[in-house]
């Protein structure tokens, strides 16, 4: 079974600074997707960034980028120029390709605080 | 608002009662998912619909839980004979394609006393 581990329950960052959230996963599959989701307090979860495992290039979305290390099964999220609105729970998630690919497997999350 | 909507947002019930949650997905999305999120945990997959067909159910979905999606539009999740361990946030999500982005609702929070 696939597992996703987020080893940092809480992180904090100064506004305008850069922070990196860690995620490792365990799978025997070679083709899969990885995601970072953001869940603000009392708001719905939204997709921040996704990475296809077959792509060597790291995904970027504006201030958000990932460091995908397939061999190490590591998928960290870097947030640059942190803003107050970035404060939220961040979840790393995995989804396999092919049969049984309906479900996302989430980590326990990292609570990010942004200090003004 | 054209996002995923869930109702009710909060439900407090006594142990042993039945509860039902409703999810209205984004209108053109034919795929619908239910997840459960307990305090301090990430969401856990419960079940998946493609149109009106329930294609996958997690082992977490005991026989007290039933989900339906009549006519492939809205979905309901019913929990019978609720237990305190059912207290959680129940999240609904929808997507257009199997590999498409999931759009989540704000969730229905259940408290079982």
Short mmCIF file of C-alpha atoms in Angstrom, two decimals:
data_model
loop_
_atom_site.label_atom_id
_atom_site.label_comp_id
_atom_site.label_asym_id
_atom_site.label_seq_id
_atom_site.Cartn_x
_atom_site.Cartn_y
_atom_site.Cartn_z
CA UNK A 1 0.00 0.00 0.00
CA UNK A 2 1.11 3.49 -0.73
CA UNK A 3 1.95 5.77 2.16
CA UNK A 4 2.68 9.48 2.31
CA UNK A 5 4.69 10.98 5.16
CA UNK A 6 4.91 14.62 6.12
CA UNK A 7 7.43 14.86 8.93
CA UNK A 8 6.81 18.50 9.84
CA UNK A 9 3.51 18.93 11.72
CA UNK A 10 4.05 22.69 11.91
CA UNK A 11 6.24 25.24 10.16
CA UNK A 12 6.48 28.99 10.30
CA UNK A 13 7.95 31.52 7.92
CA UNK A 14 8.49 35.25 7.95
CA UNK A 15 6.45 37.16 5.41
CA UNK A 16 8.37 37.56 2.12
CA UNK A 17 10.76 34.74 3.03
CA UNK A 18 11.01 31.25 1.54
CA UNK A 19 9.90 28.03 3.19
CA UNK A 20 10.16 24.38 2.17
CA UNK A 21 7.69 21.71 3.22
CA UNK A 22 8.83 18.10 3.13
CA UNK A 23 7.04 15.02 1.87
CA UNK A 24 8.19 11.46 1.31
CA UNK A 25 6.17 8.60 -0.08
CA UNK A 26 6.42 4.90 -0.50
CA UNK A 27 5.27 3.08 -3.61
CA UNK A 28 6.29 0.22 -5.84
CA UNK A 29 4.70 1.88 -8.86
CA UNK A 30 6.71 3.64 -11.54
CA UNK A 31 3.93 5.84 -12.89
CA UNK A 32 1.97 8.06 -10.55
CA UNK A 33 1.01 11.60 -9.71
CA UNK A 34 1.98 13.73 -6.74
CA UNK A 35 0.11 16.75 -5.46
CA UNK A 36 0.27 19.50 -2.90
CA UNK A 37 -3.08 20.72 -1.59
CA UNK A 38 -3.73 23.79 0.55
CA UNK A 39 -6.53 23.83 3.13
CA UNK A 40 -7.11 27.28 4.69
CA UNK A 41 -9.04 27.36 7.98
CA UNK A 42 -12.72 26.60 7.39
CA UNK A 43 -12.23 26.73 3.63
CA UNK A 44 -12.14 24.12 0.95
CA UNK A 45 -9.02 22.30 -0.07
CA UNK A 46 -7.47 23.59 -3.27
CA UNK A 47 -4.79 22.19 -5.53
CA UNK A 48 -1.50 24.05 -5.35
CA UNK A 49 0.67 22.06 -7.71
CA UNK A 50 0.91 18.63 -9.33
CA UNK A 51 3.76 16.54 -10.67
CA UNK A 52 3.66 13.59 -13.02
CA UNK A 53 6.26 11.01 -12.06
CA UNK A 54 7.40 10.49 -15.64
CA UNK A 55 8.39 14.13 -15.96
CA UNK A 56 11.90 14.92 -14.83
CA UNK A 57 11.30 18.65 -14.80
CA UNK A 58 10.06 20.01 -11.50
CA UNK A 59 6.64 21.63 -11.61
CA UNK A 60 6.29 25.34 -10.84
CA UNK A 61 3.24 27.53 -10.34
CA UNK A 62 4.11 31.16 -9.72
CA UNK A 63 5.62 31.32 -6.21
CA UNK A 64 5.21 27.57 -5.67
CA UNK A 65 7.69 25.00 -6.91
CA UNK A 66 8.53 21.42 -6.11
CA UNK A 67 11.72 19.43 -5.76
CA UNK A 68 10.83 15.98 -7.04
CA UNK A 69 13.42 13.31 -6.34
CA UNK A 70 11.96 10.09 -7.76
CA UNK A 71 14.74 7.77 -6.62
CA UNK A 72 14.57 9.12 -3.09
CA UNK A 73 10.77 9.21 -3.21
CA UNK A 74 10.80 12.77 -2.03
CA UNK A 75 8.49 15.59 -3.08
CA UNK A 76 9.05 18.89 -1.27
CA UNK A 77 7.17 22.14 -1.80
CA UNK A 78 8.96 25.47 -1.86
CA UNK A 79 6.98 28.65 -1.29
CA UNK A 80 8.84 31.80 -2.26
CA UNK A 81 8.00 35.35 -1.15
CA UNK A 82 5.57 34.01 1.46
CA UNK A 83 2.37 35.94 1.93
CA UNK A 84 -0.10 36.07 4.81
CA UNK A 85 -2.63 34.28 2.64
CA UNK A 86 -0.32 31.28 2.40
CA UNK A 87 -1.10 30.39 6.02
CA UNK A 88 -2.93 27.06 5.89
CA UNK A 89 -2.63 23.31 6.24
CA UNK A 90 -0.67 21.82 3.37
CA UNK A 91 -1.21 18.22 2.37
CA UNK A 92 0.99 16.12 0.15
CA UNK A 93 -0.92 13.49 -1.81
CA UNK A 94 -0.22 10.55 -4.11
CA UNK A 95 -2.29 8.91 -6.78
CA UNK A 96 -1.29 5.92 -8.85
CA UNK A 97 -1.97 5.59 -12.53
CA UNK A 98 -4.07 2.88 -14.07
CA UNK A 99 -6.34 0.52 -12.12
CA UNK A 100 -7.36 1.78 -8.71
CA UNK A 101 -6.29 5.28 -9.57
CA UNK A 102 -9.46 6.82 -8.22
CA UNK A 103 -8.17 7.58 -4.80
CA UNK A 104 -5.72 10.08 -3.43
CA UNK A 105 -3.54 9.04 -0.50
CA UNK A 106 -2.80 12.03 1.72
CA UNK A 107 -0.16 12.74 4.31
CA UNK A 108 -1.10 14.08 7.73
CA UNK A 109 -0.39 17.63 6.72
CA UNK A 110 1.86 20.51 7.71
CA UNK A 111 0.40 23.60 9.34
CA UNK A 112 2.12 26.67 7.92
CA UNK A 113 2.05 29.94 9.82
CA UNK A 114 3.18 33.18 8.19
CA UNK A 115 4.60 35.80 10.54
CA UNK A 116 4.03 39.42 9.52
CA UNK B 1 -21.24 29.93 -7.01
CA UNK B 2 -20.32 27.08 -9.33
CA UNK B 3 -18.10 25.18 -6.91
CA UNK B 4 -18.79 21.97 -5.01
CA UNK B 5 -21.38 22.55 -2.32
CA UNK B 6 -22.09 20.42 0.71
CA UNK B 7 -24.99 20.43 3.11
CA UNK B 8 -25.25 20.65 6.03
CA UNK B 9 -21.98 22.27 6.97
CA UNK B 10 -22.30 21.16 10.55
CA UNK B 11 -24.31 18.35 12.13
CA UNK B 12 -24.47 17.41 15.79
CA UNK B 13 -26.25 14.19 16.57
CA UNK B 14 -26.62 11.66 19.32
CA UNK B 15 -25.07 8.24 19.11
CA UNK B 16 -27.35 5.81 17.36
CA UNK B 17 -29.07 8.37 15.15
CA UNK B 18 -28.90 8.38 11.37
CA UNK B 19 -27.46 11.29 9.44
CA UNK B 20 -27.35 12.17 5.76
CA UNK B 21 -25.02 14.52 3.94
CA UNK B 22 -25.56 15.91 0.49
CA UNK B 23 -23.00 16.95 -2.10
CA UNK B 24 -23.68 18.92 -5.27
CA UNK B 25 -20.66 18.67 -7.58
CA UNK B 26 -19.66 21.09 -10.29
CA UNK B 27 -22.35 20.60 -12.89
CA UNK B 28 -20.27 19.23 -15.76
CA UNK B 29 -18.19 16.90 -13.57
CA UNK B 30 -19.13 13.25 -13.92
CA UNK B 31 -16.77 11.96 -11.23
CA UNK B 32 -17.54 12.36 -7.55
CA UNK B 33 -15.57 11.35 -4.48
CA UNK B 34 -16.18 11.19 -0.74
CA UNK B 35 -13.35 11.53 1.76
CA UNK B 36 -13.30 11.57 5.56
CA UNK B 37 -10.93 13.76 7.55
CA UNK B 38 -10.43 13.34 11.28
CA UNK B 39 -8.63 15.83 13.50
CA UNK B 40 -4.91 15.94 12.82
CA UNK B 41 -5.12 13.64 9.83
CA UNK B 42 -5.22 14.00 6.11
CA UNK B 43 -8.35 13.07 4.20
CA UNK B 44 -9.02 9.34 3.72
CA UNK B 45 -10.78 8.01 0.64
CA UNK B 46 -14.25 6.56 1.18
CA UNK B 47 -15.89 6.04 -2.20
CA UNK B 48 -15.96 7.08 -5.86
CA UNK B 49 -18.71 7.50 -8.45
CA UNK B 50 -18.48 7.79 -12.18
CA UNK B 51 -21.85 9.18 -13.20
CA UNK B 52 -24.36 7.16 -11.15
CA UNK B 53 -22.16 4.07 -10.79
CA UNK B 54 -20.31 3.55 -7.51
CA UNK B 55 -17.04 2.10 -8.77
CA UNK B 56 -14.96 1.84 -5.64
CA UNK B 57 -15.53 1.67 -1.90
CA UNK B 58 -12.87 1.84 0.78
CA UNK B 59 -12.74 -0.67 3.60
CA UNK B 60 -13.38 2.37 5.80
CA UNK B 61 -16.93 2.38 4.46
CA UNK B 62 -18.58 -0.05 6.85
CA UNK B 63 -22.06 -1.44 6.28
CA UNK B 64 -23.45 1.47 8.32
CA UNK B 65 -22.39 3.80 5.53
CA UNK B 66 -24.17 4.07 2.21
CA UNK B 67 -23.59 6.47 -0.63
CA UNK B 68 -25.72 7.11 -3.66
CA UNK B 69 -25.63 9.28 -6.71
CA UNK B 70 -28.99 9.00 -8.43
CA UNK B 71 -29.04 10.30 -11.99
CA UNK B 72 -25.36 11.05 -11.80
CA UNK B 73 -25.84 14.49 -10.32
CA UNK B 74 -25.85 15.16 -6.57
CA UNK B 75 -24.72 12.52 -4.10
CA UNK B 76 -25.78 11.58 -0.59
CA UNK B 77 -23.77 9.89 2.14
CA UNK B 78 -25.83 8.30 4.88
CA UNK B 79 -24.48 7.02 8.16
CA UNK B 80 -26.79 4.76 10.13
CA UNK B 81 -26.56 4.14 13.88
CA UNK B 82 -23.83 6.73 14.30
CA UNK B 83 -20.96 6.08 16.68
CA UNK B 84 -18.61 8.55 18.34
CA UNK B 85 -15.84 7.34 16.06
CA UNK B 86 -17.81 8.67 13.10
CA UNK B 87 -17.12 12.23 14.24
CA UNK B 88 -15.14 13.77 11.40
CA UNK B 89 -15.25 16.15 8.47
CA UNK B 90 -16.81 14.54 5.42
CA UNK B 91 -15.41 16.00 2.23
CA UNK B 92 -16.88 15.73 -1.22
CA UNK B 93 -14.91 16.36 -4.39
CA UNK B 94 -15.62 16.20 -8.09
CA UNK B 95 -13.59 16.07 -11.27
CA UNK B 96 -14.14 16.07 -15.00
CA UNK B 97 -11.63 13.40 -15.91
CA UNK B 98 -10.01 10.53 -14.10
CA UNK B 99 -6.69 12.31 -14.07
CA UNK B 100 -8.24 15.72 -13.74
CA UNK B 101 -7.98 18.08 -10.84
CA UNK B 102 -10.23 17.35 -7.89
CA UNK B 103 -12.34 20.25 -6.69
CA UNK B 104 -13.31 19.92 -3.05
CA UNK B 105 -16.29 21.26 -1.15
CA UNK B 106 -15.97 22.91 2.23
CA UNK B 107 -17.02 19.72 3.98
CA UNK B 108 -19.72 18.59 6.37
CA UNK B 109 -18.57 18.37 9.96
CA UNK B 110 -20.21 15.63 12.00
CA UNK B 111 -20.12 15.55 15.79
CA UNK B 112 -21.56 12.47 17.47
CA UNK B 113 -22.32 12.92 21.16
#
